[in-house]
XYZ file of C-alpha atoms in Angstrom:
109
model
C -9.658 6.938 -2.956
C -9.716 3.365 -1.740
C -7.411 0.704 -3.087
C -8.754 -1.669 -5.719
C -8.628 -5.147 -4.211
C -8.844 -8.188 -6.471
C -8.877 -11.588 -4.770
C -10.905 -14.648 -3.897
C -8.800 -15.234 -0.772
C -10.044 -12.531 1.582
C -8.300 -14.020 4.619
C -4.865 -13.871 2.991
C -5.608 -10.421 1.579
C -6.408 -9.169 5.082
C -2.997 -10.413 6.247
C -1.431 -8.549 3.307
C -3.229 -5.340 4.302
C -2.215 -5.819 7.941
C 1.419 -6.092 6.825
C 1.094 -2.975 4.641
C -0.101 -1.122 7.732
C 3.349 -1.719 9.284
C 4.969 0.441 6.572
C 5.255 4.170 7.181
C 6.401 7.164 5.211
C 9.081 8.391 7.646
C 8.047 12.022 7.160
C 4.396 11.371 8.026
C 3.398 9.440 11.172
C 0.661 7.465 9.387
C 0.945 4.080 7.656
C 0.932 3.947 3.866
C -2.445 2.153 3.735
C -4.203 4.978 5.591
C -2.280 7.547 3.536
C -3.851 6.067 0.391
C -0.511 5.195 -1.220
C -1.696 1.714 -2.208
C -3.736 1.928 -5.413
C -4.271 -1.769 -6.180
C -3.743 -5.222 -4.677
C -4.255 -8.203 -6.955
C -3.893 -11.695 -5.503
C -4.352 -14.462 -8.056
C -5.504 -18.041 -7.438
C -1.880 -19.206 -6.961
C -1.262 -16.496 -4.303
C 0.931 -14.331 -6.517
C 0.496 -10.752 -5.338
C 0.773 -7.662 -7.523
C 0.858 -4.286 -5.825
C 0.421 -0.869 -7.428
C 1.424 2.008 -5.202
C 2.508 5.611 -5.323
C 4.419 8.038 -3.134
C 3.353 11.402 -1.796
C 5.523 12.993 -4.499
C 7.928 11.838 -7.216
C 10.723 13.584 -5.296
C 9.940 11.735 -2.062
C 13.191 11.056 -0.167
C 12.184 7.401 0.330
C 11.440 6.787 -3.365
C 14.176 4.167 -3.501
C 13.631 2.477 -0.138
C 9.891 2.507 0.635
C 8.633 0.524 -2.389
C 11.377 -2.066 -1.832
C 10.451 -2.293 1.869
C 6.787 -2.875 1.005
C 7.575 -5.504 -1.620
C 10.028 -7.339 0.637
C 7.651 -7.373 3.611
C 4.808 -8.717 1.482
C 6.989 -11.493 0.087
C 7.345 -12.721 3.685
C 3.607 -12.934 4.403
C 2.798 -16.586 5.024
C 1.212 -18.265 1.965
C 2.245 -15.520 -0.487
C 3.998 -17.280 -3.379
C 5.422 -14.109 -4.950
C 5.006 -10.356 -4.704
C 5.810 -7.727 -7.290
C 5.362 -4.013 -6.914
C 4.767 -1.381 -9.565
C 5.349 2.247 -8.619
C 3.144 4.786 -10.388
C 2.428 8.486 -10.205
C -0.821 8.289 -12.175
C -3.017 9.539 -10.723
C -0.814 11.763 -8.593
C -1.328 11.355 -4.850
C -3.423 14.036 -3.152
C -4.221 14.472 0.523
C -7.878 13.689 -0.249
C -6.777 10.082 -0.874
C -6.063 9.655 2.822
C -8.537 7.752 4.950
C -10.536 9.594 7.595
C -8.253 7.981 10.188
C -5.201 9.559 8.552
C -6.905 12.919 8.071
C -7.860 13.001 11.768
C -4.362 11.948 12.843
C -2.785 14.716 10.766
C -5.321 17.384 11.746
C -7.063 17.747 8.381
C -10.500 17.077 9.895
């Protein structure tokens, strides 16, 4: 499953994605973008960013820290006016949501 990306500013959105790729689930040596944990990125015309993401499980040990890390990092991306993150478990994350890069890295392919 690929993230839903809503924006007119593709250059800024690419910087957002690049920043997301610096965030890792500490139990899995793959960034959260490639893991498929980001469900939606919505950047409006005023550069307010809304993020919808999940975790590998509701009981994930980083449930408190990882979403806050992502939100805080994205607030610091140059030209982002605001960033707000919504954590969801619908649909639940499955390993099939990982990119091919992640599946190769983790030995699933």
